């Protein structure tokens, strides 16, 4: 008992919904630190935290899980995951969703920053590229401390489809999906491999195109099946991989949504690119050698993202 243990990491998860709860569970099950679950709805984060805490003796974890509606409890967080937001209502256009969630993400970021000096913020709320840009503008944090979760999930979907197509082990497949988190995302078959073998050597062009298309529509396929809700297991596991890379200083190369300052020919936008992720957050952005077709697809996606970024700028101006 006299032994001085290092303080545990503190991970705040804002939004105690499907994705937020999955992240909290994975962090606790893997003993990565204490978790603070925050939500606007009273009782929900408290109830979910208590339930998760009671799994501790069964799953053998020591993490303390707190549920709260008060940002004071998030003080001095190492990592803050923002999943707060509302889903798109039937008939609601993307721009209306952007404004609804922009209000939420702005208020969440402001409250987080009142209690933590220099956290690493991982944004999950949609529309992702716009919401992570908003979090950076509002927090004033440096670009290595603000990132979005999209590429790890989109790549996991591509990896899954490749593995199912080839009937090979999931863990042997690596994939790279860049660009915005929308229909114009850019899966890169040349950088997608099975134990180092490019899939362009293992699958026909027709097969690859089919898997790329399914990846682009990966989120919508699940929404279509669930009817009432969207994916959360793979999104939660993707956020967990990012948290693990940071807290264990793994320096993993993962596709993440990062703020560009000239990389890939773009500045002032958030965009899915390969980054090195470790204790410093985004340590570097890796620029791949792209073919003219790949660059064209990436530019198209960046143009789509830029439209949303402009909408966020207009929103921030209105808000003052
Ligand atoms: N502050 C805190 N929490 C909020 C706020 C707010 N201002 N507004 C809404 N929330 C909470 C909701 O109460 C809900 O518990 O955010 C949570 C969102 O959870 P779900 O609706 O279950 O959504 P989820 O499936 O977890 O997705 C979260 O990630 O993938 C994206 O598009 C998805 O933007 C969505 C986000």
Short mmCIF file of C-alpha atoms and ligand atoms in Angstrom, two decimals:
data_model
loop_
_atom_site.label_atom_id
_atom_site.label_comp_id
_atom_site.label_asym_id
_atom_site.label_seq_id
_atom_site.Cartn_x
_atom_site.Cartn_y
_atom_site.Cartn_z
CA UNK A 1 0.00 0.00 0.00
CA UNK A 2 3.01 2.30 0.50
CA UNK A 3 3.85 1.94 -3.19
CA UNK A 4 3.35 5.18 -5.14
CA UNK A 5 1.48 4.38 -8.32
CA UNK A 6 1.40 6.77 -11.25
CA UNK A 7 -1.90 8.62 -11.53
CA UNK A 8 -4.32 6.94 -13.84
CA UNK A 9 -5.16 8.51 -17.17
CA UNK A 10 -8.46 10.35 -17.29
CA UNK A 11 -10.64 9.90 -20.33
CA UNK A 12 -13.79 11.97 -20.69
CA UNK A 13 -16.47 10.78 -23.08
CA UNK A 14 -19.13 13.38 -23.90
CA UNK A 15 -22.34 11.78 -25.15
CA UNK A 16 -23.37 8.68 -23.20
CA UNK A 17 -25.13 7.22 -26.22
CA UNK A 18 -24.31 4.15 -28.26
CA UNK A 19 -20.82 5.13 -29.40
CA UNK A 20 -19.87 6.86 -26.14
CA UNK A 21 -20.86 3.89 -24.02
CA UNK A 22 -18.93 1.51 -26.27
CA UNK A 23 -15.80 3.66 -25.94
CA UNK A 24 -16.17 3.83 -22.15
CA UNK A 25 -16.57 0.07 -21.97
CA UNK A 26 -13.49 -0.67 -24.09
CA UNK A 27 -11.35 1.82 -22.16
CA UNK A 28 -12.40 0.25 -18.85
CA UNK A 29 -12.14 -3.38 -20.00
CA UNK A 30 -8.60 -2.66 -21.13
CA UNK A 31 -7.65 -0.80 -17.93
CA UNK A 32 -6.53 2.29 -19.84
CA UNK A 33 -7.67 4.76 -17.19
CA UNK A 34 -10.61 6.31 -15.35
CA UNK A 35 -13.62 7.33 -17.42
CA UNK A 36 -15.98 10.27 -17.03
CA UNK A 37 -19.19 9.86 -19.03
CA UNK A 38 -21.00 13.16 -19.64
CA UNK A 39 -24.42 13.71 -21.16
CA UNK A 40 -27.04 16.44 -21.22
CA UNK A 41 -29.75 14.00 -20.15
CA UNK A 42 -29.91 13.61 -16.37
CA UNK A 43 -29.54 10.09 -15.04
CA UNK A 44 -28.39 8.45 -18.26
CA UNK A 45 -24.61 8.88 -17.83
CA UNK A 46 -24.93 8.10 -14.10
CA UNK A 47 -26.88 4.91 -14.79
CA UNK A 48 -24.58 3.73 -17.55
CA UNK A 49 -21.48 4.48 -15.45
CA UNK A 50 -22.84 2.54 -12.49
CA UNK A 51 -23.72 -0.43 -14.65
CA UNK A 52 -20.26 -0.43 -16.25
CA UNK A 53 -18.57 -0.06 -12.84
CA UNK A 54 -20.39 -3.17 -11.65
CA UNK A 55 -18.79 -5.14 -14.50
CA UNK A 56 -15.36 -4.30 -13.05
CA UNK A 57 -15.10 -7.22 -10.64
CA UNK A 58 -16.23 -9.60 -13.38
CA UNK A 59 -14.01 -8.22 -16.12
CA UNK A 60 -11.14 -7.58 -13.68
CA UNK A 61 -10.62 -3.89 -14.28
CA UNK A 62 -9.82 -1.15 -11.77
CA UNK A 63 -10.99 1.86 -13.76
CA UNK A 64 -13.32 4.21 -11.92
CA UNK A 65 -16.30 5.19 -14.06
CA UNK A 66 -18.21 8.37 -13.25
CA UNK A 67 -21.42 9.51 -14.92
CA UNK A 68 -22.27 13.20 -14.73
CA UNK A 69 -24.02 16.24 -16.20
CA UNK A 70 -21.42 18.60 -14.69
CA UNK A 71 -18.24 19.45 -16.59
CA UNK A 72 -16.42 20.12 -13.31
CA UNK A 73 -16.04 16.34 -13.07
CA UNK A 74 -14.07 16.35 -16.32
CA UNK A 75 -11.27 18.54 -14.82
CA UNK A 76 -7.78 17.75 -16.08
CA UNK A 77 -8.77 15.15 -18.65
CA UNK A 78 -5.97 13.70 -20.77
CA UNK A 79 -8.33 12.77 -23.58
CA UNK A 80 -11.83 14.02 -24.38
CA UNK A 81 -13.96 12.11 -26.86
CA UNK A 82 -16.92 14.07 -28.25
CA UNK A 83 -19.79 11.90 -29.47
CA UNK A 84 -22.56 14.32 -28.46
CA UNK A 85 -25.02 15.12 -31.19
CA UNK A 86 -28.39 14.39 -32.65
CA UNK A 87 -28.99 11.94 -35.49
CA UNK A 88 -30.33 13.20 -38.79
CA UNK A 89 -34.13 13.38 -38.72
CA UNK A 90 -36.11 11.99 -41.67
CA UNK A 91 -36.24 14.69 -44.35
CA UNK A 92 -33.62 16.87 -42.62
CA UNK A 93 -30.88 17.99 -45.01
CA UNK A 94 -27.20 17.77 -44.22
CA UNK A 95 -26.85 21.48 -43.72
CA UNK A 96 -29.60 21.54 -41.06
CA UNK A 97 -27.92 18.64 -39.27
CA UNK A 98 -24.64 20.54 -39.44
CA UNK A 99 -26.16 23.54 -37.67
CA UNK A 100 -27.89 21.44 -34.99
CA UNK A 101 -24.76 19.51 -34.14
CA UNK A 102 -22.54 22.60 -34.49
CA UNK A 103 -24.45 24.21 -31.62
CA UNK A 104 -23.97 21.09 -29.50
CA UNK A 105 -20.26 20.56 -30.32
CA UNK A 106 -19.50 24.26 -29.75
CA UNK A 107 -21.10 24.26 -26.30
CA UNK A 108 -19.46 20.93 -25.37
CA UNK A 109 -16.00 22.14 -26.45
CA UNK A 110 -16.36 25.41 -24.52
CA UNK A 111 -17.32 23.59 -21.35
CA UNK A 112 -14.56 20.99 -21.75
CA UNK A 113 -11.95 23.74 -22.16
CA UNK A 114 -13.09 25.49 -18.97
CA UNK A 115 -11.85 22.51 -16.98
CA UNK A 116 -8.95 20.97 -18.93
CA UNK A 117 -5.92 22.95 -20.12
CA UNK A 118 -4.47 20.92 -22.92
CA UNK A 119 -6.50 17.78 -23.57
CA UNK A 120 -6.35 15.73 -26.74
CA UNK A 121 -9.82 15.97 -28.29
CA UNK A 122 -11.14 13.19 -30.51
CA UNK A 123 -14.35 14.13 -32.31
CA UNK A 124 -16.87 11.52 -33.48
CA UNK A 125 -20.03 13.62 -33.96
CA UNK A 126 -21.26 14.03 -37.53
CA UNK A 127 -20.81 15.62 -39.98
CA UNK A 128 -17.36 14.66 -38.81
CA UNK A 129 -14.99 16.84 -40.84
CA UNK A 130 -17.03 19.94 -40.00
CA UNK A 131 -17.43 19.10 -36.30
CA UNK A 132 -13.72 18.46 -35.72
CA UNK A 133 -12.88 21.76 -37.44
CA UNK A 134 -15.35 23.49 -35.14
CA UNK A 135 -13.79 21.85 -32.07
CA UNK A 136 -10.36 23.13 -33.12
CA UNK A 137 -11.59 26.67 -33.73
CA UNK A 138 -13.48 26.82 -30.44
CA UNK A 139 -10.83 25.12 -28.27
CA UNK A 140 -7.85 27.00 -29.69
CA UNK A 141 -5.79 23.83 -29.23
CA UNK A 142 -2.84 23.09 -31.51
CA UNK A 143 -3.43 20.81 -34.45
CA UNK A 144 -1.68 17.85 -32.90
CA UNK A 145 -4.30 17.83 -30.11
CA UNK A 146 -7.51 17.84 -32.17
CA UNK A 147 -8.42 14.95 -34.44
CA UNK A 148 -11.43 13.17 -35.82
CA UNK A 149 -12.35 9.50 -35.96
CA UNK A 150 -13.30 8.41 -39.46
CA UNK A 151 -10.41 6.76 -41.31
CA UNK A 152 -9.85 4.02 -38.75
CA UNK A 153 -13.52 3.03 -39.06
CA UNK A 154 -13.71 3.38 -42.85
CA UNK A 155 -10.48 1.34 -43.16
CA UNK A 156 -11.83 -1.31 -40.77
CA UNK A 157 -14.87 -1.65 -43.02
CA UNK A 158 -12.67 -1.97 -46.12
CA UNK A 159 -10.44 -4.52 -44.32
CA UNK A 160 -13.51 -6.54 -43.34
CA UNK A 161 -14.89 -6.65 -46.88
CA UNK A 162 -11.48 -7.64 -48.32
CA UNK A 163 -11.13 -10.42 -45.77
CA UNK A 164 -14.65 -11.73 -46.44
CA UNK A 165 -14.03 -11.65 -50.20
CA UNK A 166 -10.74 -13.56 -49.91
CA UNK A 167 -11.82 -15.78 -46.99
CA UNK A 168 -8.60 -14.80 -45.26
CA UNK A 169 -7.80 -13.70 -41.72
CA UNK A 170 -9.11 -10.27 -40.77
CA UNK A 171 -5.91 -9.44 -38.94
CA UNK A 172 -3.74 -9.95 -42.03
CA UNK A 173 -5.55 -7.21 -43.93
CA UNK A 174 -4.42 -3.59 -43.72
CA UNK A 175 -6.20 -0.80 -45.52
CA UNK A 176 -5.92 2.91 -46.11
CA UNK A 177 -9.02 5.04 -46.57
CA UNK A 178 -8.41 8.78 -46.86
CA UNK A 179 -10.47 11.90 -47.47
CA UNK A 180 -13.69 13.19 -45.98
CA UNK A 181 -16.05 10.98 -43.99
CA UNK A 182 -18.74 10.86 -46.63
CA UNK A 183 -19.64 9.42 -50.01
CA UNK A 184 -16.51 10.89 -51.58
CA UNK A 185 -14.07 9.17 -49.18
CA UNK A 186 -11.09 7.65 -50.96
CA UNK A 187 -10.25 3.99 -50.28
CA UNK A 188 -6.77 3.33 -51.69
CA UNK A 189 -6.46 -0.22 -53.08
CA UNK A 190 -2.73 0.29 -53.86
CA UNK A 191 -2.11 0.86 -50.15
CA UNK A 192 -4.41 -1.96 -49.04
CA UNK A 193 -2.60 -5.22 -48.39
CA UNK A 194 -2.93 -8.77 -47.14
CA UNK A 195 0.27 -9.62 -45.25
CA UNK A 196 2.11 -7.08 -47.39
CA UNK A 197 0.59 -8.20 -50.73
CA UNK A 198 -1.33 -5.38 -52.42
CA UNK A 199 -4.95 -6.37 -53.06
CA UNK A 200 -4.47 -5.25 -56.66
CA UNK A 201 -2.49 -8.54 -56.99
CA UNK A 202 -5.16 -10.63 -55.29
CA UNK A 203 -8.51 -9.33 -56.53
CA UNK A 204 -9.88 -8.32 -59.92
CA UNK A 205 -10.66 -4.70 -60.74
CA UNK A 206 -14.38 -5.55 -60.64
CA UNK A 207 -14.09 -7.10 -57.17
CA UNK A 208 -12.10 -4.12 -55.84
CA UNK A 209 -14.59 -1.62 -57.21
CA UNK A 210 -17.45 -3.48 -55.54
CA UNK A 211 -15.67 -3.51 -52.17
CA UNK A 212 -14.72 0.16 -52.47
CA UNK A 213 -18.34 1.06 -53.14
CA UNK A 214 -19.55 -1.01 -50.18
CA UNK A 215 -16.96 0.73 -47.97
CA UNK A 216 -18.15 4.18 -49.10
CA UNK A 217 -21.69 3.22 -48.16
CA UNK A 218 -20.66 1.24 -45.05
CA UNK A 219 -22.44 3.49 -42.56
CA UNK A 220 -25.61 3.76 -44.65
CA UNK A 221 -25.79 -0.04 -45.07
CA UNK A 222 -26.01 -0.42 -41.28
CA UNK A 223 -28.49 2.44 -40.87
CA UNK A 224 -30.65 0.74 -43.54
CA UNK A 225 -30.63 -2.52 -41.60
CA UNK A 226 -31.15 -1.05 -38.13
CA UNK A 227 -33.83 1.40 -39.34
CA UNK A 228 -33.60 3.25 -36.03
CA UNK A 229 -29.97 3.99 -35.14
CA UNK A 230 -26.50 3.79 -36.58
CA UNK A 231 -23.32 1.77 -36.13
CA UNK A 232 -21.58 1.81 -32.76
CA UNK A 233 -19.43 -1.32 -32.22
CA UNK A 234 -16.86 -0.64 -34.93
CA UNK A 235 -16.98 3.15 -34.35
CA UNK A 236 -16.38 2.59 -30.62
CA UNK A 237 -13.53 0.15 -31.31
CA UNK A 238 -11.99 2.65 -33.74
CA UNK A 239 -11.97 5.42 -31.11
CA UNK A 240 -10.49 2.95 -28.64
CA UNK A 241 -7.58 2.15 -31.00
CA UNK A 242 -6.83 5.87 -31.24
CA UNK A 243 -6.95 6.33 -27.45
CA UNK A 244 -4.68 3.33 -26.97
CA UNK A 245 -2.17 4.68 -29.52
CA UNK A 246 -2.04 7.98 -27.61
CA UNK A 247 -1.99 6.76 -24.01
CA UNK A 248 0.51 3.97 -24.69
CA UNK A 249 2.55 6.21 -27.02
CA UNK A 250 2.35 3.54 -29.69
CA UNK A 251 3.15 5.92 -32.56
CA UNK A 252 0.84 3.98 -34.80
CA UNK A 253 0.29 5.07 -38.37
CA UNK A 254 -3.49 5.43 -38.65
CA UNK A 255 -5.76 7.31 -41.00
CA UNK A 256 -7.24 10.12 -38.90
CA UNK A 257 -9.03 13.37 -39.62
CA UNK A 258 -6.34 16.03 -39.18
CA UNK A 259 -5.93 19.75 -39.79
CA UNK A 260 -4.00 20.33 -42.99
CA UNK A 261 -1.46 23.10 -43.40
CA UNK A 262 -0.34 22.52 -46.97
CA UNK A 263 -0.20 18.72 -46.90
CA UNK A 264 -1.80 17.13 -49.96
CA UNK A 265 -2.06 20.65 -51.42
CA UNK A 266 -4.75 21.78 -48.93
CA UNK A 267 -4.77 24.20 -46.00
CA UNK A 268 -7.32 25.19 -43.37
CA UNK A 269 -9.46 22.06 -43.62
CA UNK A 270 -9.75 18.84 -41.65
CA UNK A 271 -9.28 15.78 -43.81
CA UNK A 272 -8.58 12.06 -43.47
CA UNK A 273 -4.84 11.44 -43.90
CA UNK A 274 -2.31 8.96 -42.48
CA UNK A 275 -0.85 10.31 -39.24
CA UNK A 276 1.59 9.08 -36.64
CA UNK A 277 -0.36 8.90 -33.40
CA UNK A 278 1.30 8.80 -29.97
CA UNK A 279 1.62 10.62 -26.66
CA UNK A 280 1.94 13.99 -28.40
CA UNK A 281 -1.25 13.38 -30.33
CA UNK A 282 -0.63 13.75 -34.06
CA UNK A 283 3.14 13.68 -34.26
CA UNK A 284 3.30 13.92 -38.03
CA UNK A 285 1.19 13.72 -41.13
CA UNK A 286 2.43 11.30 -43.75
CA UNK A 287 2.16 12.32 -47.39
CA UNK A 288 1.68 9.35 -49.70
CA UNK A 289 2.79 9.28 -53.32
CA UNK A 290 -0.54 9.36 -55.12
CA UNK A 291 -1.29 8.57 -58.75
CA UNK A 292 -3.04 11.32 -60.75
CA UNK A 293 -6.38 9.45 -60.38
CA UNK A 294 -5.96 9.04 -56.62
CA UNK A 295 -5.04 12.73 -56.24
CA UNK A 296 -8.07 13.71 -58.31
CA UNK A 297 -10.38 11.67 -56.07
CA UNK A 298 -8.79 13.20 -52.97
CA UNK A 299 -9.20 16.73 -54.34
CA UNK A 300 -12.86 16.03 -55.08
CA UNK A 301 -13.37 14.87 -51.49
CA UNK A 302 -11.49 17.91 -50.13
CA UNK A 303 -13.71 20.19 -52.22
CA UNK A 304 -16.80 18.59 -50.61
CA UNK A 305 -15.28 19.03 -47.14
CA UNK A 306 -14.39 22.68 -47.86
CA UNK A 307 -18.08 23.46 -48.50
CA UNK A 308 -18.92 22.23 -44.98
CA UNK A 309 -15.96 24.07 -43.42
CA UNK A 310 -17.26 27.28 -45.01
CA UNK A 311 -20.65 26.58 -43.41
CA UNK A 312 -18.97 26.21 -40.02
CA UNK A 313 -17.13 29.51 -40.52
CA UNK A 314 -20.46 31.18 -41.34
CA UNK A 315 -22.02 29.60 -38.24
CA UNK A 316 -19.16 30.83 -36.01
CA UNK A 317 -19.43 34.33 -37.43
CA UNK A 318 -23.15 34.43 -36.68
CA UNK A 319 -22.55 33.18 -33.16
CA UNK A 320 -19.96 35.90 -32.65
N1 LIG B 1 -24.23 17.64 -24.39
C1 LIG B 1 -23.95 16.36 -24.04
N2 LIG B 1 -24.52 15.30 -24.63
C2 LIG B 1 -25.43 15.53 -25.57
C3 LIG B 1 -25.78 16.83 -25.99
C4 LIG B 1 -25.13 17.92 -25.34
N3 LIG B 1 -25.38 19.18 -25.67
N4 LIG B 1 -26.71 16.73 -26.96
C5 LIG B 1 -26.95 15.42 -27.15
N5 LIG B 1 -26.18 14.69 -26.34
C6 LIG B 1 -26.12 13.24 -26.16
C7 LIG B 1 -27.48 12.56 -26.30
O1 LIG B 1 -28.25 12.72 -25.13
C8 LIG B 1 -27.06 11.12 -26.55
O2 LIG B 1 -26.96 10.37 -25.34
O3 LIG B 1 -25.34 12.64 -27.18
C9 LIG B 1 -25.66 11.25 -27.18
C10 LIG B 1 -25.60 10.72 -28.61
O4 LIG B 1 -25.81 9.35 -28.55
P1 LIG B 1 -26.63 8.52 -29.66
O5 LIG B 1 -27.83 9.29 -30.05
O6 LIG B 1 -26.76 7.13 -29.16
O7 LIG B 1 -25.66 8.59 -30.93
P2 LIG B 1 -24.44 7.61 -31.28
O8 LIG B 1 -24.94 6.46 -32.05
O9 LIG B 1 -23.65 7.36 -30.04
O10 LIG B 1 -23.62 8.54 -32.27
C11 LIG B 1 -22.96 9.68 -31.79
O11 LIG B 1 -21.39 9.78 -33.58
O12 LIG B 1 -21.26 8.48 -35.45
C12 LIG B 1 -21.65 9.70 -34.95
O13 LIG B 1 -23.47 10.39 -36.36
C13 LIG B 1 -23.13 9.91 -35.10
O14 LIG B 1 -23.14 12.22 -34.42
C14 LIG B 1 -23.41 10.89 -34.01
C15 LIG B 1 -22.38 10.49 -32.93
#
